[in-house]
Every structure is written in C-alpha cells, then in structure tokens.
PDB file of C-alpha atoms in Angstrom:
ATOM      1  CA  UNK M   1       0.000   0.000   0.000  1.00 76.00           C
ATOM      2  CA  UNK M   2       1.444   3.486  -0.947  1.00 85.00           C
ATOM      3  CA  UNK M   3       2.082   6.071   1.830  1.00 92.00           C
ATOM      4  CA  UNK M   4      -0.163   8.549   0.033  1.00 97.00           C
ATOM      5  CA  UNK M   5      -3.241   8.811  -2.028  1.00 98.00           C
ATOM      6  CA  UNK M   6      -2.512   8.428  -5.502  1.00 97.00           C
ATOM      7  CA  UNK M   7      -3.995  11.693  -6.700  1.00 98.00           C
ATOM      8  CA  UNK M   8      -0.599  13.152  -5.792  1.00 98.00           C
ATOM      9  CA  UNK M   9       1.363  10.464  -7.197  1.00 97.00           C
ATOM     10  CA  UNK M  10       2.257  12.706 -10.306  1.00 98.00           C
ATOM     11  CA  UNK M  11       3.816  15.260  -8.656  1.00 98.00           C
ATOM     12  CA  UNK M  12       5.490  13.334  -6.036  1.00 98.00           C
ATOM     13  CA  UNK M  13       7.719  10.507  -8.383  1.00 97.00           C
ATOM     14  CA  UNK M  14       8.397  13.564 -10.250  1.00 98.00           C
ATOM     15  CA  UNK M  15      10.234  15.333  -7.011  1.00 98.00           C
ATOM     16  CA  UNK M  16      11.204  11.602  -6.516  1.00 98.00           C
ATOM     17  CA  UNK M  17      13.949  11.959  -8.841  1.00 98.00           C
ATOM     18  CA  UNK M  18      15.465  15.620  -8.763  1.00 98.00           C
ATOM     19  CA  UNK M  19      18.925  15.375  -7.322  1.00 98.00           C
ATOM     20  CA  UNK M  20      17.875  17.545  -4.185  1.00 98.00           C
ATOM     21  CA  UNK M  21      15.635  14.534  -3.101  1.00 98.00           C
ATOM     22  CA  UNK M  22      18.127  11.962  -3.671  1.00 98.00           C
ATOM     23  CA  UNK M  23      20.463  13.316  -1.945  1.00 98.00           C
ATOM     24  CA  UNK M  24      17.681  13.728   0.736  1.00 98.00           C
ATOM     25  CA  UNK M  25      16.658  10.063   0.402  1.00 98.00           C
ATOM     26  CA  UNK M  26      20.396   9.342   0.941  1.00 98.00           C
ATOM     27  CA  UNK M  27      20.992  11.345   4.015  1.00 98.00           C
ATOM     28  CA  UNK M  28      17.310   9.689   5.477  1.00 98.00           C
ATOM     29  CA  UNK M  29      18.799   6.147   4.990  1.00 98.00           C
ATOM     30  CA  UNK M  30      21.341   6.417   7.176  1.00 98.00           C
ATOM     31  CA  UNK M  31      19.463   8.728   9.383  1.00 98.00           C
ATOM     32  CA  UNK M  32      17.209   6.141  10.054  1.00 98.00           C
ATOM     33  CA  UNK M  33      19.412   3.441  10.398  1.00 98.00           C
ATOM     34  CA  UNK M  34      21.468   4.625  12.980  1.00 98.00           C
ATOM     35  CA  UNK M  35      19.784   6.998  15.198  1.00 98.00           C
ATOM     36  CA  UNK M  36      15.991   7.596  16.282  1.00 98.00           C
ATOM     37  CA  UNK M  37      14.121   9.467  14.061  1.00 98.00           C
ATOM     38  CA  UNK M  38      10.226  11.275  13.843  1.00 98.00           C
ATOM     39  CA  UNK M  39       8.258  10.400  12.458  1.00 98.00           C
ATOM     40  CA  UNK M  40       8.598   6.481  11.338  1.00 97.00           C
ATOM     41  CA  UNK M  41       9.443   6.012   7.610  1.00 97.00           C
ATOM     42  CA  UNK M  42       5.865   4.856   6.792  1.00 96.00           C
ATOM     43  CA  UNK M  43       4.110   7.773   8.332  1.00 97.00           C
ATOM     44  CA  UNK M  44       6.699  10.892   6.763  1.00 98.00           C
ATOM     45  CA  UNK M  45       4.109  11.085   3.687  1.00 98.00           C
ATOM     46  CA  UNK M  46       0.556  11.362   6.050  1.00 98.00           C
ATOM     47  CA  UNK M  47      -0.046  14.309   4.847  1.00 98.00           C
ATOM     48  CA  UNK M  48      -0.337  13.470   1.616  1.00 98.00           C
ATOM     49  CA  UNK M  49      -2.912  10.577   2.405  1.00 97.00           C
ATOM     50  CA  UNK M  50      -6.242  12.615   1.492  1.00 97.00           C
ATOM     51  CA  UNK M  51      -6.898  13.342  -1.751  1.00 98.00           C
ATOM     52  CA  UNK M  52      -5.443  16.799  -3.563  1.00 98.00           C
ATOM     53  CA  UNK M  53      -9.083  17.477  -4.673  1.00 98.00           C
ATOM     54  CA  UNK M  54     -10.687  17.912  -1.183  1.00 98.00           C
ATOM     55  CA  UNK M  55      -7.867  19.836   0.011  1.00 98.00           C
ATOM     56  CA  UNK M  56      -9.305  23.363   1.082  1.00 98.00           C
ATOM     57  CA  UNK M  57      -6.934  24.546   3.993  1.00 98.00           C
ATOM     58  CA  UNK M  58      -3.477  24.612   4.278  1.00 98.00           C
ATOM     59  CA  UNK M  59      -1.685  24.677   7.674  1.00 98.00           C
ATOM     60  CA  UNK M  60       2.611  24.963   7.758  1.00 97.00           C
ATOM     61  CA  UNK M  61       4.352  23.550  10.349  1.00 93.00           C
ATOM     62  CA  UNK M  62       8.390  23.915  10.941  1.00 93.00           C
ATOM     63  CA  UNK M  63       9.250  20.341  11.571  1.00 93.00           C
ATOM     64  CA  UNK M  64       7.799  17.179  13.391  1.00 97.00           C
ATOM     65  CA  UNK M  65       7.634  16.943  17.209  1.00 96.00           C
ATOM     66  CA  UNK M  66      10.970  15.608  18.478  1.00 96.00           C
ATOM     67  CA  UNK M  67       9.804  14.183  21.479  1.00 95.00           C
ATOM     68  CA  UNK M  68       9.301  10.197  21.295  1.00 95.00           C
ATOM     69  CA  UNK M  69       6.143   8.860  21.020  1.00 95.00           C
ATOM     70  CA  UNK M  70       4.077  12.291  19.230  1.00 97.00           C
ATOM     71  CA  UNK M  71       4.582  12.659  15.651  1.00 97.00           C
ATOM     72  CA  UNK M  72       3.108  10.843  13.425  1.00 97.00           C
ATOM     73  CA  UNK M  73       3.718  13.148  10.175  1.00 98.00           C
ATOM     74  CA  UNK M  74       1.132  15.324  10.349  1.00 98.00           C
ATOM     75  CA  UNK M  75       1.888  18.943  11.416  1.00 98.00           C
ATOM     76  CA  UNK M  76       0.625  20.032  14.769  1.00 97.00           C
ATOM     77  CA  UNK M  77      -0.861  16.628  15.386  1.00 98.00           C
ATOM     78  CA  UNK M  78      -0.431  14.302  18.125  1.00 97.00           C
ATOM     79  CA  UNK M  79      -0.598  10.581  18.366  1.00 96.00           C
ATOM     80  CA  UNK M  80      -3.566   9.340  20.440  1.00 93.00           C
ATOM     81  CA  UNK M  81      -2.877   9.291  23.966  1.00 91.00           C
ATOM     82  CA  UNK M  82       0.197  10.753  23.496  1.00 92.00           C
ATOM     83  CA  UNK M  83       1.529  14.290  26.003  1.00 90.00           C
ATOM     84  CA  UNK M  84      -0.795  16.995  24.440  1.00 94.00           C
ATOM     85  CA  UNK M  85       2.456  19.752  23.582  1.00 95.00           C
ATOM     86  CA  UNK M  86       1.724  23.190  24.840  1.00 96.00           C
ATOM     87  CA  UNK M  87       1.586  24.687  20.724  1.00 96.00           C
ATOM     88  CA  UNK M  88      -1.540  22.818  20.435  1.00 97.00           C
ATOM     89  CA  UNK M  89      -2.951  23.659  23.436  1.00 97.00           C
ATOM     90  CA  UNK M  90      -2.996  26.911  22.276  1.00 98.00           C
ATOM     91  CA  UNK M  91      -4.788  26.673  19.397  1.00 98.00           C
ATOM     92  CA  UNK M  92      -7.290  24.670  21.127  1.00 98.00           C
ATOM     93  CA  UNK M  93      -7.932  27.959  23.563  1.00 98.00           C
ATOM     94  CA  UNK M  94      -7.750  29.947  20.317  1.00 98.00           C
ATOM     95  CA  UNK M  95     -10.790  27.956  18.538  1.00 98.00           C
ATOM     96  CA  UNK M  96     -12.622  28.326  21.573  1.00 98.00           C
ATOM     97  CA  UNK M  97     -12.095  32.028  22.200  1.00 98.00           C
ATOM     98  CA  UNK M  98     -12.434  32.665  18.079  1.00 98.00           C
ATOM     99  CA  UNK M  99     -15.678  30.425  18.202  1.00 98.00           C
ATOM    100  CA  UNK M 100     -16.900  30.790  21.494  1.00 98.00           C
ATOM    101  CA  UNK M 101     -17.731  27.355  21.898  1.00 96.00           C
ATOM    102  CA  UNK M 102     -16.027  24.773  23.557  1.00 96.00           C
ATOM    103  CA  UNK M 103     -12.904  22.906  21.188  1.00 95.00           C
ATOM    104  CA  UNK M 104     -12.558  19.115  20.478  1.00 96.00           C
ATOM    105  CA  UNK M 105      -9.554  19.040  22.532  1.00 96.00           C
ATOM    106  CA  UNK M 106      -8.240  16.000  20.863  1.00 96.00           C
ATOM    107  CA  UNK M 107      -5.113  16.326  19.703  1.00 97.00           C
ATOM    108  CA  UNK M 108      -5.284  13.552  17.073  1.00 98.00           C
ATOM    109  CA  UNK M 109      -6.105  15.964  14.238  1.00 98.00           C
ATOM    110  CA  UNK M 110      -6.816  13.502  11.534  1.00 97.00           C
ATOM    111  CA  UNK M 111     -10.411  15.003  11.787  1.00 98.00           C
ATOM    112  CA  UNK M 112      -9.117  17.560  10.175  1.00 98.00           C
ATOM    113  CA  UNK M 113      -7.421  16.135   7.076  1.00 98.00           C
ATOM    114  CA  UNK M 114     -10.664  13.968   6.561  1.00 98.00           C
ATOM    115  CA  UNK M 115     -12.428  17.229   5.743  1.00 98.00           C
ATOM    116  CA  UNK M 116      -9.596  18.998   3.846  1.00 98.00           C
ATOM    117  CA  UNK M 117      -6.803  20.530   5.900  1.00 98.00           C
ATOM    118  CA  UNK M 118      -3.768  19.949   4.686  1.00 98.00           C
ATOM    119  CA  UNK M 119      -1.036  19.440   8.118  1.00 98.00           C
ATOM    120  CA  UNK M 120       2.438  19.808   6.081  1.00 98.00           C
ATOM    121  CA  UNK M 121       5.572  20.692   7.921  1.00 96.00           C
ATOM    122  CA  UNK M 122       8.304  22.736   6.392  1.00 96.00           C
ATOM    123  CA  UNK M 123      10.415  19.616   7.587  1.00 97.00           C
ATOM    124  CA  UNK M 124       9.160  16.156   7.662  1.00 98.00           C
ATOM    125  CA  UNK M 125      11.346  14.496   9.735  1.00 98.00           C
ATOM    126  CA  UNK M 126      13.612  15.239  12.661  1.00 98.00           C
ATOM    127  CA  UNK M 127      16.046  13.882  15.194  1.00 98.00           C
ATOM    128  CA  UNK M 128      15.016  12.387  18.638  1.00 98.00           C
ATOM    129  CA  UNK M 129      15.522  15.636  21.072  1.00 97.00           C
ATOM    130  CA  UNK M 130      16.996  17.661  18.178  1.00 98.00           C
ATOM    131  CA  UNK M 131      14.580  20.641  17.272  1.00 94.00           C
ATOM    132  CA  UNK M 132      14.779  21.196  13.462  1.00 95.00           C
ATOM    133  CA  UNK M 133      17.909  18.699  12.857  1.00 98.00           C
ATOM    134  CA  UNK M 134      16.881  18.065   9.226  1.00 98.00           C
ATOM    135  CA  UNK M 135      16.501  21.725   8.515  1.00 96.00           C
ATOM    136  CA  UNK M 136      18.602  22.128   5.564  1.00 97.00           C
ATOM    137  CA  UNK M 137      18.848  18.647   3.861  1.00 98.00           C
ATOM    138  CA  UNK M 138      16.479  19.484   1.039  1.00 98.00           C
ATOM    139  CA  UNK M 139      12.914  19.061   2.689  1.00 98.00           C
ATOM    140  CA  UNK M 140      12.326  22.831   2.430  1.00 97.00           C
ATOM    141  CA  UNK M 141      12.734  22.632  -1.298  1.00 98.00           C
ATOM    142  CA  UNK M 142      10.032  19.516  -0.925  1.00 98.00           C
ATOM    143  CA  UNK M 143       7.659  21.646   0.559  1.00 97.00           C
ATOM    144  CA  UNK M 144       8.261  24.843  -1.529  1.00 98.00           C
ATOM    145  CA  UNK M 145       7.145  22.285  -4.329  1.00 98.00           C
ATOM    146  CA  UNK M 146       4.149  21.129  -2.389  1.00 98.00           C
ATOM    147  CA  UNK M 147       2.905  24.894  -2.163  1.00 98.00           C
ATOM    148  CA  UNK M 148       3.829  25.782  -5.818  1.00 98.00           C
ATOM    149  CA  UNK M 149       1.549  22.346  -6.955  1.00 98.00           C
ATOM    150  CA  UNK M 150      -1.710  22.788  -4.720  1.00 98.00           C
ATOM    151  CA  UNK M 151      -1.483  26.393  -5.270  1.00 98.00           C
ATOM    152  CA  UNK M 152      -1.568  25.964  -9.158  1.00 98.00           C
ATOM    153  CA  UNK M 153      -3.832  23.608  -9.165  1.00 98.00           C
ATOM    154  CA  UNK M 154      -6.523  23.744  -6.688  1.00 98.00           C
ATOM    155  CA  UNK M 155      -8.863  27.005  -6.077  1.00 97.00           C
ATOM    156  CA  UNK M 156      -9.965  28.871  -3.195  1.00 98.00           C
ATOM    157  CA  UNK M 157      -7.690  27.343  -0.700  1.00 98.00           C
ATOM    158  CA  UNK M 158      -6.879  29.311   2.898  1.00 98.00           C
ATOM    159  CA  UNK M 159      -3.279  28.576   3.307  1.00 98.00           C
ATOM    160  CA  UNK M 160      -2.614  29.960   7.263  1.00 98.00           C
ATOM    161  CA  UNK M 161       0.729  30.587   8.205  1.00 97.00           C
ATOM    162  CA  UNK M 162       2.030  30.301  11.818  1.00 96.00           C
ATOM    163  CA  UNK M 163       5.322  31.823  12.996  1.00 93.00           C
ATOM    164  CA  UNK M 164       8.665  32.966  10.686  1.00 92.00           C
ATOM    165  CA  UNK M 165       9.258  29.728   8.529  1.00 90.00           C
ATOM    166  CA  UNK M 166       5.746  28.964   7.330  1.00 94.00           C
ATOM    167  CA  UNK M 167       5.422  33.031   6.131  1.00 95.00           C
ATOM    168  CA  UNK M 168       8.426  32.802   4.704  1.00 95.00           C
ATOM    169  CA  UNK M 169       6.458  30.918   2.132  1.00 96.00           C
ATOM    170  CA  UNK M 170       3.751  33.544   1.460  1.00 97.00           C
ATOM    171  CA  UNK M 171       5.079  34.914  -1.540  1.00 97.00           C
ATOM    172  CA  UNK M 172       4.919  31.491  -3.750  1.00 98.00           C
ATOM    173  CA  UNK M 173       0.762  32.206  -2.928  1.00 98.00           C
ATOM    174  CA  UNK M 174      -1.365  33.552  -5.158  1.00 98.00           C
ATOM    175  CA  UNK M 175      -3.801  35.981  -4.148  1.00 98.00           C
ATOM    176  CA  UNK M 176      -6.350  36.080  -6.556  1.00 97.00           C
ATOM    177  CA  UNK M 177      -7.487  32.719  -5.623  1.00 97.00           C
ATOM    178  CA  UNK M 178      -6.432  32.181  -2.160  1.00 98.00           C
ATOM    179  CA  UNK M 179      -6.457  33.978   0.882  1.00 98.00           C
ATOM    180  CA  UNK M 180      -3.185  33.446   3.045  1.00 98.00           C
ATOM    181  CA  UNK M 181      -3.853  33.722   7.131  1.00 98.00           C
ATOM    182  CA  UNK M 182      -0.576  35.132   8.991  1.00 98.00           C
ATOM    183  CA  UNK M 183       0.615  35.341  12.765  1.00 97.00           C
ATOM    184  CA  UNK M 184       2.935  34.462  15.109  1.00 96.00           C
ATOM    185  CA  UNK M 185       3.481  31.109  15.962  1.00 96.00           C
ATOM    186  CA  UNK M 186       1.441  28.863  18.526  1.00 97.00           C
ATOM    187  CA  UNK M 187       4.261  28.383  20.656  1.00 96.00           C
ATOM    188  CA  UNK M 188       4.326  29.410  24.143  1.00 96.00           C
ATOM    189  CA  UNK M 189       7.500  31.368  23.108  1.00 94.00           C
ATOM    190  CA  UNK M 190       5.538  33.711  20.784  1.00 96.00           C
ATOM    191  CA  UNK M 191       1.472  33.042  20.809  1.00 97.00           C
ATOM    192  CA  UNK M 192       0.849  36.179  22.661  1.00 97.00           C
ATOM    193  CA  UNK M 193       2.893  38.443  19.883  1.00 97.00           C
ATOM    194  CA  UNK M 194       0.115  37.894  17.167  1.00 97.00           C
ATOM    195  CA  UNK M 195      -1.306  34.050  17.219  1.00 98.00           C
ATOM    196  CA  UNK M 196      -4.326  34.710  20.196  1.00 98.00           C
ATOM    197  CA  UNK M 197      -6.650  37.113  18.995  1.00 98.00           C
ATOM    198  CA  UNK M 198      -6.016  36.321  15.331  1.00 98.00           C
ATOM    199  CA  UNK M 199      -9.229  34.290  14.562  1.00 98.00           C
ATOM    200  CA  UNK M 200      -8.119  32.281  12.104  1.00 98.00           C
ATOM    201  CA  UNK M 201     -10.291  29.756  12.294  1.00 98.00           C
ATOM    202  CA  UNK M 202     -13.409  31.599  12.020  1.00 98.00           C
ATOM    203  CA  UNK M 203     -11.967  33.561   9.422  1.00 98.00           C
ATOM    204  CA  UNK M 204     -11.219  30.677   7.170  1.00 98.00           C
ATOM    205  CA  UNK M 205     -14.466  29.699   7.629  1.00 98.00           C
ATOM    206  CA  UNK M 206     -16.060  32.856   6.504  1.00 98.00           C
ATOM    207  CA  UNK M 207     -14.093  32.409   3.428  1.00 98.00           C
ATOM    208  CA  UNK M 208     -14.981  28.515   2.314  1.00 98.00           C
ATOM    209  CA  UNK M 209     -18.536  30.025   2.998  1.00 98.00           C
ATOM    210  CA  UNK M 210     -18.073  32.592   0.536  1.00 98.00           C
ATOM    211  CA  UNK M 211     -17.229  30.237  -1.998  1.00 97.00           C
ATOM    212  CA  UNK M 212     -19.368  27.907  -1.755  1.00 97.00           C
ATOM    213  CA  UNK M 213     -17.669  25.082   0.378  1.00 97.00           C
ATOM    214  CA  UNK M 214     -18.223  23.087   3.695  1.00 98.00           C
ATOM    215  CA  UNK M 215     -17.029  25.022   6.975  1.00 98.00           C
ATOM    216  CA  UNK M 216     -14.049  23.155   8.736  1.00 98.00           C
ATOM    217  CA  UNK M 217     -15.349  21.303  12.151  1.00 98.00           C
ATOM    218  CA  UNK M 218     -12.710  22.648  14.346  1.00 97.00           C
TER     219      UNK M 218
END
C-alpha cells in the first residue's frame, strides 16, 4: 500500500527523482538506520494521504515533534494518547475564544485532514531531542514544491501561516485565488505576539462560505 493517495502520485515521483531529493533520500537512509528518528518512515508522507481534490486549507508547520512517542507526520498533530504539547494547546484555547464554543480538545487531528486541511511541515522528519535537525537537507525545497503544486492547481484554498518559517512561504501564494492567514506562531515562546486574537479559524471559515464550500469542524 502506498504512503499517500494516488492523486498526488504525479507530482510526487516527479520530485522523486530531482537530485535535491536523492540526496535527501540518501541522508534519510542512514538517518534512520542509525539513530531515532520522527516520524517512522511509513508515516513521513501522512499528509499526503487525502486526496489533492478535497484539500481546502493549508496549515505549515516547521518540523515534526521531536519528542518520542508524538509525531506521526502530520503537522501540529499528536498521536492518540500521546503528552498533548503546549503549541496545540494553544490553538485549542484559540478555537474556543475565536468560536466561542467549547474545542474538540483531541489532539489527534486527523479530523481535520478527513475534511480537507492539509497538516504539512516545512520539515518532515527530525532527530530524537533535536529541534529542526533536518533543517537544511532538502525538505524545504520539498515543501516549496508542495505549495507551488496545490497552489496551481486547486482554487480557493486558505493557506494559514504560523510563525517565521511557514510566512516565509507567502510569496509562492497567489492571491487572486487564495487567501493566506498570517501570525505568530502557537508556541508558548511567541502566541501572545500575534497568534491569540487572530481568529483564524473563524476567518477561514467565513471564506470557504463565501465560496461555496463546507465550513471546517474545528
């Protein structure tokens, strides 16, 4: 069984084979073989399980949890019954101050990708205990290439963009078709410079309304 849904299979075999990701792939192998890495090899594509058509949010991550036992290749997500990480509590108390209404405080956000949010870290894997330890290998040229594909060739997408990396990826956006969400970062470091108060969630909302499409079910 392939580790994604084969309406992305196009554009993924063709990033397959660029030198940047084969040098990547290289660099994983031996990552993998002799240290502890996040997320396991069979879950770094999650994000691309759903189907590119039903994709109608886009969340950016920097890179997967590097504490054992929580990533599982979706960004922001947490295994089930896994320690809930204080980024996502955050945006739990932002959904319920944005909506006024209590959250689903699960932190197993596959409920989310099942109706069209896609979780994609700027980094897909990472070291055990090693913040951003893969930054730099050629995932961030991945990703750029993610963005570039959905935002060509889906429409009316929300793409929301917490903290420095994920804005850093505004510009490769297009405007006239999507709307891009921007603050600070959920992180206890930095939510209260921007990310609570910043209603994101209802606000992508009022825009899928707009055009036409399902509200998310935060």
């Amino acid at each position: 069984m392939k580790p994604y849904h084969e309406s992305w299979e196009s554009f993924l075999k063709s990033e397959f084979v660029k030198p940047y990701f084969l040098e990547l792939s290289d660099f994983l192998k031996q990552e993998y073989a002799t240290k502890t890495i996040f997320p396991a090899r069979h879950e770094v594509f999650s994000a691309f399980k759903a189907n590119i058509t039903d994709t109608k949010v886009v969340i950016l991550g920097q890179d997967p949890y590097h504490t054992p036992g929580i990533a599982h290749g979706l960004a922001f997500s947490v295994k089930p019954g896994a320690r809930i990480p204080p980024s996502i509590l955050n945006i739990f108390k932002e959904i319920e101050d944005d909506l006024s209404q209590p959250a689903n405080r699960n932190p197993y956000l596959k409920r989310w990708t099942e109706q069209g949010v896609l979780l994609l870290n700027n980094t897909l894997t990472v070291e055990a205990h090693r913040a951003a330890s893969h930054a730099g290998r050629g995932w961030e040229v991945f990703t750029e290439a993610t963005i570039k594909h959905i935002n060509k060739t889906q429409s009316h997408l929300v793409f929301i963009l917490w903290g420095r990396h994920a804005r850093n990826q505004a510009h490769l956006i297009d405007t006239s078709k999507h709307l891009i969400l921007e603050s600070a970062h959920p992180s206890p470091l930095s939510a209260h410079s921007g990310f609570f108060g910043c209603r994101h969630f209802s606000k992508t909302n009022e825009f899928l309304k707009s055009k036409g499409l399902a509200e998310i079910i935060w």
